[in-house]
């Protein structure tokens, strides 16, 4: 049942399935009767967008596609190409409604910075409804129901160093060079929305915990774009129960 739920949600959020709700929205710039899960995820994305001063922005998908295309050809996008792509539309051009989602033609959305966390939350809700406890869910982001079956918290070792004791909450970690476009490993996949340039490698990794994995996921994605830890802490403070567990500089 958990696997079936993951498959169902991929049918909403996937960028690689032409029949997914997100792919249909990106293709037509309009989606009538959108799935409630898509509306819920985008609504949370909007809250994170505002709290991070626009650093979290799902409308970077055309920029991401441009980087992927140029990297495949062994080059990188020009400044002019990035500016022209960014001019296709931004978060303010997105309209959310229970009956319809619309955006400017040429825009595109990606939920890769929040979708894995959202799916972890949905699986947690499914298992919790069955009365199950003391489970750790890993969809790329971590969501703990209770603690370890033998007692104690779930011990999570962070890639950038250190550890977190996790119980009844979620944890997400992002890094500027966690995934890269080029073979040389210079250009990371998390982009500055305003310029389209990859995140500067000032952080080895940033780990955020929160009551929900979707929230932790989105906040950690934005955090690696922040120039200072104070900006990360300010964004996290806007969400009750969220905390910056680690922000390790490179």
Coordinates of N, CA and C in Angstrom, one line a residue:
X1 N 0.8 -1.2 0.0 CA 0.0 0.0 0.0 C 0.9 1.2 0.0
X2 N 2.0 1.2 0.7 CA 2.9 2.4 0.7 C 3.5 2.6 -0.7
X3 N 3.9 1.5 -1.3 CA 4.5 1.5 -2.6 C 3.4 2.1 -3.6
X4 N 2.2 1.6 -3.5 CA 1.1 2.1 -4.4 C 0.9 3.6 -4.2
X5 N 1.0 4.1 -2.9 CA 0.8 5.5 -2.6 C 1.9 6.3 -3.2
X6 N 3.1 5.8 -3.2 CA 4.3 6.5 -3.8 C 4.0 6.6 -5.3
X7 N 3.6 5.5 -5.9 CA 3.4 5.5 -7.4 C 2.3 6.5 -7.7
X8 N 1.2 6.6 -6.9 CA 0.1 7.5 -7.2 C 0.6 8.9 -7.1
X9 N 1.4 9.2 -6.1 CA 1.9 10.6 -5.9 C 2.9 11.0 -7.0
X10 N 3.7 10.0 -7.5 CA 4.6 10.3 -8.7 C 3.8 10.6 -9.9
X11 N 2.6 10.1 -10.0 CA 1.7 10.4 -11.1 C 1.1 11.9 -11.0
X12 N 1.4 12.5 -9.9 CA 1.0 13.9 -9.7 C 2.3 14.8 -9.8
X13 N 3.4 14.4 -9.2 CA 4.5 15.3 -9.1 C 5.7 15.1 -10.1
X14 N 5.7 14.0 -10.8 CA 6.8 13.6 -11.6 C 7.0 14.6 -12.8
X15 N 8.3 14.9 -13.0 CA 8.7 15.7 -14.2 C 9.0 14.8 -15.4
X16 N 9.1 13.5 -15.2 CA 9.5 12.6 -16.2 C 8.4 11.7 -16.7
X17 N 7.2 11.9 -16.2 CA 6.0 11.2 -16.7 C 5.2 12.3 -17.4
X18 N 5.0 12.1 -18.7 CA 4.2 13.1 -19.5 C 2.8 13.2 -19.0
X19 N 2.3 12.1 -18.4 CA 0.9 12.1 -18.0 C 0.7 12.6 -16.5
X20 N 1.7 13.0 -15.9 CA 1.6 13.5 -14.5 C 0.9 14.9 -14.5
X21 N 0.3 15.2 -13.4 CA -0.4 16.5 -13.3 C 0.6 17.6 -13.5
X22 N 1.8 17.5 -12.9 CA 2.8 18.6 -13.0 C 3.2 18.7 -14.4
X23 N 3.5 17.6 -15.1 CA 3.9 17.7 -16.5 C 2.8 18.3 -17.4
X24 N 1.6 18.0 -17.1 CA 0.5 18.6 -17.9 C 0.4 20.1 -17.7
X25 N 0.6 20.5 -16.4 CA 0.6 21.9 -16.1 C 1.7 22.7 -16.8
X26 N 2.9 22.1 -16.8 CA 4.1 22.7 -17.4 C 3.9 22.8 -18.9
X27 N 3.2 21.8 -19.5 CA 3.1 21.8 -21.0 C 2.0 22.8 -21.4
X28 N 1.0 23.0 -20.7 CA -0.1 23.8 -21.1 C -0.2 25.1 -20.4
X29 N 0.6 25.3 -19.3 CA 0.5 26.5 -18.4 C -0.9 26.7 -17.8
X30 N -1.6 25.6 -17.7 CA -3.0 25.6 -17.2 C -3.3 24.2 -16.8
X31 N -4.0 24.0 -15.6 CA -4.4 22.7 -15.2 C -5.8 22.9 -14.5
X32 N -6.8 22.3 -15.1 CA -8.1 22.4 -14.5 C -8.3 21.2 -13.5
X33 N -9.1 21.5 -12.5 CA -9.4 20.5 -11.4 C -8.1 19.8 -10.9
X34 N -7.1 20.6 -10.5 CA -5.8 20.1 -10.0 C -6.0 19.2 -8.8
X35 N -5.2 18.1 -8.7 CA -5.2 17.3 -7.5 C -5.0 18.1 -6.2
X36 N -5.7 17.7 -5.2 CA -5.5 18.5 -3.9 C -4.1 18.4 -3.4
X37 N -3.4 17.3 -3.7 CA -2.0 17.2 -3.2 C -1.1 18.2 -3.9
X38 N -1.4 18.5 -5.2 CA -0.6 19.4 -5.9 C -0.8 20.8 -5.3
X39 N -2.1 21.1 -5.0 CA -2.4 22.4 -4.5 C -1.8 22.6 -3.1
X40 N -1.9 21.5 -2.3 CA -1.3 21.6 -0.9 C 0.2 21.8 -1.0
X41 N 0.9 21.1 -1.8 CA 2.3 21.2 -1.9 C 2.7 22.6 -2.4
X42 N 2.0 23.1 -3.4 CA 2.3 24.4 -4.0 C 2.0 25.5 -3.0
X43 N 1.0 25.3 -2.2 CA 0.6 26.3 -1.1 C 1.8 26.4 -0.1
X44 N 2.3 25.3 0.3 CA 3.4 25.3 1.3 C 4.6 25.9 0.6
X45 N 4.8 25.5 -0.7 CA 6.0 26.1 -1.4 C 5.9 27.7 -1.4
X46 N 4.7 28.2 -1.5 CA 4.5 29.6 -1.5 C 4.9 30.2 -0.1
X47 N 4.5 29.5 0.9 CA 4.9 30.0 2.3 C 6.4 30.0 2.4
X48 N 7.1 29.0 2.0 CA 8.5 28.9 2.1 C 9.2 30.0 1.2
X49 N 8.6 30.2 0.0 CA 9.1 31.2 -0.9 C 9.1 32.6 -0.2
X50 N 8.0 32.9 0.5 CA 7.9 34.2 1.1 C 8.9 34.3 2.3
X51 N 9.0 33.2 3.1 CA 9.8 33.2 4.3 C 11.3 33.3 4.0
X52 N 11.7 32.8 2.8 CA 13.1 32.8 2.4 C 13.4 34.0 1.5
X53 N 12.5 34.9 1.3 CA 12.8 36.1 0.5 C 13.0 35.7 -1.0
X54 N 12.3 34.6 -1.4 CA 12.3 34.2 -2.8 C 13.4 33.2 -3.1
X55 N 14.2 32.8 -2.2 CA 15.2 31.8 -2.5 C 14.7 30.4 -2.8
X56 N 13.6 30.1 -2.2 CA 12.9 28.8 -2.6 C 11.9 29.2 -3.7
X57 N 12.1 28.7 -4.9 CA 11.2 29.1 -6.0 C 11.1 27.9 -7.0
X58 N 9.9 27.2 -7.0 CA 9.7 26.1 -7.9 C 9.7 26.5 -9.4
X59 N 9.6 27.8 -9.7 CA 9.6 28.2 -11.1 C 10.9 28.2 -11.8
X60 N 12.0 27.7 -11.1 CA 13.3 27.6 -11.7 C 13.4 26.5 -12.7
X61 N 12.3 25.7 -12.9 CA 12.5 24.5 -13.8 C 13.0 24.9 -15.2
X62 N 12.6 25.9 -15.9 CA 13.1 26.2 -17.2 C 14.6 26.5 -17.1
X63 N 15.1 27.1 -16.0 CA 16.5 27.4 -15.8 C 17.2 26.1 -15.7
X64 N 16.7 25.2 -14.9 CA 17.3 23.8 -14.7 C 17.4 23.1 -16.0
X65 N 16.3 23.1 -16.8 CA 16.3 22.4 -18.1 C 17.4 23.0 -19.0
X66 N 17.6 24.4 -19.0 CA 18.6 25.0 -19.8 C 20.0 24.6 -19.3
X67 N 20.3 24.5 -18.0 CA 21.5 24.1 -17.6 C 21.8 22.6 -18.0
X68 N 20.8 21.8 -17.8 CA 21.0 20.4 -18.2 C 21.3 20.2 -19.7
X69 N 20.6 21.0 -20.5 CA 20.8 20.9 -22.0 C 22.2 21.4 -22.3
X70 N 22.7 22.5 -21.8 CA 24.0 23.0 -22.1 C 25.1 22.1 -21.5
X71 N 24.9 21.6 -20.4 CA 25.9 20.7 -19.8 C 26.1 19.4 -20.6
X72 N 25.0 18.9 -21.2 CA 25.1 17.8 -22.0 C 25.9 18.1 -23.3
X73 N 25.9 19.3 -23.7 CA 26.7 19.7 -24.9 C 28.1 20.2 -24.5
X74 N 28.4 20.1 -23.2 CA 29.8 20.4 -22.7 C 30.0 21.9 -22.5
X75 N 29.0 22.7 -22.3 CA 29.1 24.1 -22.1 C 28.2 24.5 -20.9
X76 N 28.1 25.8 -20.8 CA 27.2 26.3 -19.7 C 26.4 27.5 -20.3
X77 N 25.2 27.8 -19.8 CA 24.4 28.8 -20.3 C 25.1 30.2 -20.2
X78 N 24.8 31.0 -21.2 CA 25.3 32.4 -21.2 C 24.4 33.2 -20.2
X79 N 24.9 34.3 -19.8 CA 24.2 35.2 -18.9 C 22.9 35.7 -19.6
X80 N 23.0 36.0 -20.9 CA 21.8 36.4 -21.7 C 20.8 35.3 -21.8
X81 N 21.2 34.1 -22.0 CA 20.3 32.9 -22.1 C 19.6 32.7 -20.7
X82 N 20.3 32.9 -19.6 CA 19.7 32.7 -18.3 C 18.6 33.8 -18.1
X83 N 19.0 35.1 -18.5 CA 18.1 36.2 -18.3 C 16.8 36.0 -19.1
X84 N 17.0 35.5 -20.4 CA 15.8 35.3 -21.2 C 14.9 34.2 -20.7
X85 N 15.5 33.2 -20.2 CA 14.7 32.1 -19.6 C 14.0 32.5 -18.3
X86 N 14.7 33.3 -17.5 CA 14.0 33.8 -16.3 C 12.9 34.7 -16.6
X87 N 13.0 35.4 -17.7 CA 11.9 36.4 -18.0 C 10.6 35.7 -18.5
X88 N 10.7 34.4 -18.6 CA 9.4 33.7 -19.0 C 8.4 33.7 -18.0
X89 N 8.8 33.9 -16.7 CA 7.8 34.0 -15.6 C 8.4 33.6 -14.3
X90 N 7.8 34.2 -13.3 CA 8.2 33.9 -11.9 C 7.1 33.6 -11.0
X91 N 7.4 33.4 -9.7 CA 6.3 32.9 -8.8 C 5.1 33.8 -8.8
X92 N 5.3 35.1 -8.9 CA 4.2 36.0 -8.9 C 3.2 35.8 -10.1
X93 N 3.7 35.1 -11.1 CA 2.8 34.8 -12.3 C 2.0 33.6 -12.1
X94 N 2.2 32.9 -11.0 CA 1.4 31.6 -10.8 C 0.1 31.9 -10.0
X95 N -1.0 31.3 -10.5 CA -2.3 31.5 -9.8 C -2.8 30.1 -9.4
X96 N -3.0 30.0 -8.1 CA -3.5 28.8 -7.5 C -5.0 28.9 -7.1
X97 N -5.8 27.9 -7.5 CA -7.2 27.9 -7.2 C -7.7 26.4 -7.2
X98 N -8.6 26.1 -6.4 CA -9.1 24.7 -6.3 C -9.6 24.3 -7.7
X99 N -10.1 25.2 -8.5 CA -10.7 24.8 -9.8 C -9.6 24.8 -10.9
X100 N -8.5 25.6 -10.7 CA -7.6 25.7 -11.8 C -6.3 26.3 -11.3
X101 N -5.2 25.9 -11.9 CA -3.9 26.5 -11.7 C -3.4 27.0 -13.1
X102 N -3.0 28.3 -13.1 CA -2.5 28.9 -14.3 C -1.2 29.6 -14.1
X103 N -0.4 29.7 -15.1 CA 0.8 30.5 -15.1 C 1.1 31.0 -16.5
X104 N 2.2 31.8 -16.6 CA 2.5 32.4 -17.9 C 3.0 31.3 -18.9
X105 N 2.7 31.4 -20.1 CA 3.2 30.5 -21.1 C 4.7 30.5 -21.1
X106 N 5.3 29.3 -21.2 CA 6.7 29.1 -21.1 C 7.3 28.9 -19.8
X107 N 6.5 29.1 -18.7 CA 6.9 28.9 -17.4 C 7.0 27.3 -17.1
X108 N 7.6 27.0 -16.1 CA 7.6 25.6 -15.7 C 7.9 25.5 -14.2
X109 N 7.3 24.4 -13.6 CA 7.5 24.2 -12.1 C 8.3 22.9 -11.9
X110 N 9.1 22.9 -10.9 CA 9.7 21.7 -10.3 C 9.4 21.6 -8.9
X111 N 9.0 20.5 -8.4 CA 8.8 20.3 -6.9 C 9.9 19.3 -6.4
X112 N 11.0 19.2 -7.1 CA 12.1 18.4 -6.6 C 12.7 18.8 -5.3
X113 N 12.5 20.1 -5.0 CA 13.0 20.6 -3.7 C 12.1 20.5 -2.5
X114 N 10.9 19.9 -2.7 CA 9.9 19.7 -1.7 C 9.1 18.4 -1.8
X115 N 9.1 17.9 -3.0 CA 8.2 16.7 -3.3 C 8.6 15.5 -2.5
X116 N 9.9 15.2 -2.4 CA 10.3 14.0 -1.7 C 9.9 14.0 -0.3
X117 N 10.0 15.2 0.3 CA 9.5 15.4 1.7 C 8.0 15.2 1.8
X118 N 7.3 15.8 0.9 CA 5.8 15.7 0.9 C 5.4 14.2 0.8
X119 N 6.1 13.4 0.0 CA 5.7 12.0 -0.2 C 6.0 11.3 1.1
X120 N 7.2 11.6 1.8 CA 7.5 11.0 3.1 C 6.4 11.3 4.1
X121 N 5.8 12.5 4.1 CA 4.7 12.8 5.0 C 3.5 12.0 4.7
X122 N 3.2 11.8 3.4 CA 2.0 11.1 3.1 C 2.1 9.6 3.5
X123 N 3.3 9.1 3.3 CA 3.5 7.7 3.7 C 3.4 7.6 5.3
X124 N 3.9 8.6 6.0 CA 3.8 8.6 7.4 C 2.4 8.6 7.9
X125 N 1.6 9.4 7.2 CA 0.2 9.5 7.6 C -0.5 8.2 7.3
X126 N -0.2 7.5 6.2 CA -0.8 6.2 5.9 C -0.5 5.2 7.0
X127 N 0.8 5.1 7.4 CA 1.2 4.2 8.4 C 0.7 4.5 9.8
X128 N 0.6 5.8 10.1 CA 0.1 6.2 11.4 C -1.3 5.9 11.5
X129 N -2.1 6.0 10.4 CA -3.5 5.7 10.4 C -3.8 4.2 10.7
X130 N -2.8 3.4 10.5 CA -2.9 2.0 10.8 C -2.5 1.7 12.2
X131 N -2.1 2.7 13.0 CA -1.7 2.5 14.3 C -0.2 2.1 14.5
X132 N 0.6 2.2 13.4 CA 2.0 1.9 13.5 C 2.8 3.0 14.1
X133 N 3.8 2.6 14.8 CA 4.7 3.6 15.5 C 6.1 3.1 15.3
X134 N 7.1 4.0 15.7 CA 8.5 3.6 15.8 C 9.0 3.2 14.4
X135 N 8.8 4.0 13.4 CA 9.2 3.7 12.0 C 10.0 4.9 11.5
X136 N 11.0 4.7 10.7 CA 11.8 5.7 10.0 C 11.5 5.6 8.5
X137 N 11.1 6.6 7.9 CA 10.7 6.6 6.5 C 11.8 7.4 5.8
X138 N 12.4 6.9 4.7 CA 13.4 7.5 4.0 C 13.0 7.6 2.5
X139 N 12.7 8.8 2.0 CA 12.4 9.0 0.6 C 13.4 9.9 0.0
X140 N 14.6 10.0 0.6 CA 15.5 11.0 0.2 C 15.6 12.0 1.3
X141 N 14.4 12.2 2.0 CA 14.3 13.0 3.2 C 13.8 12.0 4.3
X142 N 14.0 12.3 5.5 CA 13.7 11.4 6.6 C 12.5 11.9 7.4
X143 N 11.6 11.0 7.7 CA 10.4 11.3 8.5 C 10.3 10.2 9.6
X144 N 10.4 10.5 10.8 CA 10.3 9.6 11.9 C 9.0 9.6 12.6
X145 N 8.4 8.4 12.7 CA 7.2 8.1 13.5 C 7.7 7.5 14.8
X146 N 7.7 8.3 15.9 CA 8.2 7.8 17.1 C 9.7 7.7 17.1
X147 N 10.3 6.7 17.8 CA 11.7 6.5 17.9 C 12.0 5.1 17.4
X148 N 13.2 4.6 17.9 CA 13.6 3.2 17.5 C 12.7 2.2 18.3
X149 N 12.4 1.1 17.6 CA 11.5 0.1 18.3 C 12.2 -0.4 19.6
X150 N 13.5 -0.4 19.7 CA 14.2 -0.9 20.9 C 14.4 0.2 21.9
X151 N 13.8 1.4 21.6 CA 14.0 2.5 22.5 C 15.0 3.5 22.1
X152 N 14.8 4.8 22.4 CA 15.8 5.8 22.0 C 15.4 6.5 20.7
X153 N 16.1 7.6 20.4 CA 15.8 8.3 19.1 C 16.5 7.6 18.0
X154 N 16.1 8.0 16.8 CA 16.8 7.5 15.6 C 18.1 8.3 15.4
X155 N 19.3 7.7 15.4 CA 20.5 8.4 15.2 C 20.8 8.6 13.7
X156 N 20.9 9.9 13.3 CA 21.1 10.2 11.9 C 22.5 10.8 11.8
X157 N 23.4 10.2 11.0 CA 24.7 10.8 10.8 C 24.6 11.7 9.6
X158 N 25.1 12.9 9.7 CA 25.0 13.9 8.6 C 26.3 13.8 7.7
X159 N 26.1 13.9 6.4 CA 27.2 13.8 5.5 C 28.2 14.9 5.7
X160 N 27.8 16.1 6.1 CA 28.7 17.2 6.3 C 29.4 17.2 7.7
X161 N 29.0 16.1 8.5 CA 29.6 16.0 9.8 C 28.6 16.2 10.9
X162 N 28.8 15.5 12.0 CA 27.8 15.7 13.1 C 26.7 14.7 13.0
X163 N 25.8 14.8 13.9 CA 24.6 13.8 13.9 C 23.4 14.5 14.5
X164 N 22.3 13.9 14.3 CA 21.0 14.4 14.8 C 20.2 13.2 15.4
X165 N 19.7 13.4 16.6 CA 18.8 12.4 17.2 C 17.3 12.8 16.8
X166 N 16.7 11.9 16.0 CA 15.4 12.2 15.4 C 14.3 11.4 16.1
X167 N 13.3 12.0 16.5 CA 12.1 11.4 17.0 C 10.8 12.2 16.7
X168 N 9.9 11.5 16.1 CA 8.6 12.1 15.8 C 8.7 13.5 15.1
X169 N 9.6 13.5 14.1 CA 9.8 14.7 13.3 C 10.6 14.4 12.1
X170 N 10.9 15.4 11.2 CA 11.5 15.1 9.9 C 12.8 15.8 9.9
X171 N 13.7 15.4 8.9 CA 15.0 16.0 8.7 C 15.3 15.9 7.2
X172 N 15.8 17.1 6.7 CA 16.3 17.1 5.3 C 17.6 17.8 5.3
X173 N 18.4 17.4 4.4 CA 19.8 17.9 4.2 C 20.0 18.3 2.7
X174 N 20.5 19.5 2.5 CA 20.8 19.9 1.1 C 22.3 20.4 1.1
X175 N 22.9 20.3 -0.1 CA 24.3 20.7 -0.3 C 24.4 21.3 -1.7
X176 N 25.1 22.4 -1.8 CA 25.3 23.1 -3.2 C 25.8 22.2 -4.2
X177 N 26.7 21.2 -3.9 CA 27.2 20.3 -4.9 C 26.8 18.9 -4.6
X178 N 25.6 18.7 -4.0 CA 25.1 17.4 -3.8 C 24.8 16.7 -5.1
X179 N 24.3 17.4 -6.1 CA 24.1 16.9 -7.4 C 24.6 18.0 -8.4
X180 N 25.3 17.6 -9.4 CA 25.9 18.6 -10.3 C 25.5 18.3 -11.7
X181 N 25.6 19.4 -12.5 CA 25.3 19.3 -14.0 C 26.5 18.8 -14.8
X182 N 27.7 19.1 -14.4 CA 28.9 18.9 -15.2 C 29.8 17.8 -14.6
X183 N 30.6 17.1 -15.4 CA 31.5 16.1 -15.0 C 32.5 16.5 -14.0
X184 N 32.9 17.8 -14.2 CA 33.9 18.4 -13.3 C 33.4 18.7 -11.9
X185 N 32.1 18.7 -11.7 CA 31.5 18.9 -10.4 C 31.6 20.4 -10.0
X186 N 31.5 21.3 -10.9 CA 31.6 22.7 -10.6 C 30.2 23.4 -10.4
X187 N 29.3 22.9 -11.1 CA 28.0 23.6 -11.2 C 26.9 22.7 -10.6
X188 N 26.4 23.1 -9.4 CA 25.4 22.4 -8.7 C 24.0 22.6 -9.2
X189 N 23.1 21.7 -8.8 CA 21.7 21.7 -9.3 C 20.8 22.7 -8.6
X190 N 21.2 23.3 -7.5 CA 20.3 24.2 -6.8 C 20.7 25.6 -7.4
X191 N 19.7 26.3 -7.9 CA 19.9 27.6 -8.6 C 19.4 28.8 -7.9
X192 N 20.1 29.9 -8.0 CA 19.6 31.2 -7.5 C 18.4 31.6 -8.4
X193 N 17.2 31.7 -7.9 CA 16.1 32.1 -8.8 C 16.3 33.4 -9.5
X194 N 16.9 34.4 -8.9 CA 17.0 35.7 -9.6 C 18.0 35.7 -10.7
X195 N 19.0 34.9 -10.7 CA 20.0 34.9 -11.8 C 20.1 33.6 -12.6
X196 N 19.7 32.5 -12.0 CA 19.8 31.2 -12.7 C 21.2 30.6 -12.5
X197 N 22.1 31.2 -11.7 CA 23.4 30.7 -11.5 C 23.3 29.6 -10.4
X198 N 24.2 28.6 -10.4 CA 24.2 27.6 -9.3 C 24.6 28.2 -8.0
X199 N 24.1 27.6 -6.9 CA 24.5 28.0 -5.6 C 26.0 28.0 -5.4
X200 N 26.5 29.0 -4.8 CA 27.9 29.1 -4.4 C 28.2 28.0 -3.4
X201 N 29.4 27.4 -3.5 CA 29.7 26.3 -2.6 C 30.2 26.8 -1.2
X202 N 29.4 27.6 -0.6 CA 29.8 28.2 0.7 C 29.5 27.2 1.8
X203 N 28.5 26.3 1.6 CA 28.1 25.3 2.6 C 28.4 23.9 2.1
X204 N 29.0 23.1 3.1 CA 29.2 21.7 2.8 C 27.8 21.0 2.8
X205 N 26.9 21.5 3.7 CA 25.6 21.0 3.8 C 24.8 21.7 4.8
X206 N 23.5 21.8 4.7 CA 22.6 22.4 5.7 C 21.5 21.4 6.0
X207 N 21.3 21.1 7.2 CA 20.3 20.2 7.7 C 19.2 20.9 8.5
X208 N 18.0 20.7 8.1 CA 16.8 21.4 8.8 C 15.9 20.3 9.3
X209 N 15.4 20.4 10.5 CA 14.4 19.5 11.0 C 13.1 20.3 11.2
X210 N 12.0 19.6 11.1 CA 10.7 20.3 11.2 C 9.6 19.2 11.5
X211 N 8.4 19.7 11.8 CA 7.3 18.7 12.1 C 7.0 17.9 10.8
X212 N 7.2 18.5 9.6 CA 6.9 17.8 8.4 C 8.1 17.7 7.5
X213 N 8.2 16.6 6.7 CA 9.4 16.5 5.8 C 9.3 17.4 4.7
X214 N 8.1 17.8 4.2 CA 8.0 18.7 3.1 C 8.6 20.1 3.5
X215 N 8.2 20.5 4.7 CA 8.8 21.8 5.2 C 10.3 21.7 5.4
X216 N 10.8 20.7 6.0 CA 12.2 20.5 6.1 C 12.9 20.5 4.8
X217 N 12.3 19.8 3.8 CA 12.9 19.7 2.5 C 13.0 21.1 1.8
X218 N 11.9 21.8 1.8 CA 11.9 23.1 1.2 C 12.9 24.1 1.8
X219 N 12.9 24.1 3.2 CA 13.7 25.1 3.9 C 15.2 24.7 3.7
X220 N 15.6 23.4 3.6 CA 17.0 23.1 3.4 C 17.4 23.4 2.0
X221 N 16.5 23.3 1.0 CA 16.9 23.6 -0.3 C 17.2 25.1 -0.4
X222 N 16.4 26.0 0.2 CA 16.6 27.4 0.1 C 17.8 27.8 0.9
X223 N 18.1 27.0 2.0 CA 19.2 27.4 2.9 C 20.5 27.5 2.3
X224 N 20.8 26.5 1.3 CA 22.1 26.5 0.7 C 22.3 27.7 -0.2
X225 N 21.3 28.5 -0.5 CA 21.4 29.7 -1.3 C 21.6 30.9 -0.4
X226 N 21.5 30.8 0.9 CA 21.6 31.9 1.9 C 23.1 32.3 2.0
X227 N 23.4 33.6 2.1 CA 24.8 34.0 2.2 C 25.3 33.8 3.6
X228 N 24.4 33.9 4.6 CA 24.8 33.8 6.0 C 23.9 32.9 6.8
X229 N 24.4 32.4 7.9 CA 23.6 31.5 8.7 C 22.4 32.3 9.4
X230 N 22.7 33.6 9.6 CA 21.6 34.4 10.2 C 20.4 34.4 9.3
X231 N 20.5 34.4 8.0 CA 19.4 34.4 7.1 C 18.7 33.1 7.1
X232 N 19.4 32.0 7.3 CA 18.8 30.7 7.4 C 18.0 30.6 8.7
X233 N 18.5 31.1 9.8 CA 17.8 31.1 11.1 C 16.6 31.9 11.0
X234 N 16.6 33.1 10.3 CA 15.5 33.9 10.2 C 14.3 33.3 9.5
X235 N 14.7 32.6 8.4 CA 13.7 31.9 7.6 C 13.0 30.7 8.4
X236 N 13.9 30.0 9.1 CA 13.4 28.8 9.9 C 12.5 29.3 11.0
X237 N 12.8 30.4 11.6 CA 12.0 30.9 12.7 C 10.6 31.2 12.4
X238 N 10.3 31.4 11.1 CA 8.9 31.6 10.7 C 8.0 30.4 10.8
X239 N 8.5 29.2 11.1 CA 7.7 28.0 11.1 C 7.9 27.3 12.4
X240 N 6.8 27.3 13.2 CA 6.9 26.6 14.5 C 7.4 25.2 14.4
X241 N 8.3 24.9 15.3 CA 8.9 23.5 15.4 C 10.0 23.3 14.4
X242 N 10.3 24.2 13.5 CA 11.4 24.0 12.6 C 12.7 24.5 13.2
X243 N 13.8 23.8 12.9 CA 15.1 24.2 13.5 C 16.2 23.9 12.5
X244 N 17.3 24.7 12.5 CA 18.5 24.5 11.8 C 19.4 23.6 12.6
X245 N 19.5 22.3 12.2 CA 20.3 21.4 13.0 C 21.8 21.5 12.7
X246 N 22.1 21.9 11.4 CA 23.5 22.0 11.0 C 23.6 22.8 9.8
X247 N 24.6 23.8 9.8 CA 24.9 24.6 8.7 C 26.4 24.7 8.6
X248 N 27.0 23.7 7.9 CA 28.5 23.5 7.9 C 29.1 24.2 6.7
X249 N 29.9 25.2 7.0 CA 30.6 26.0 5.9 C 31.6 25.1 5.2
X250 N 31.8 25.3 3.9 CA 32.8 24.6 3.1 C 34.2 25.0 3.4

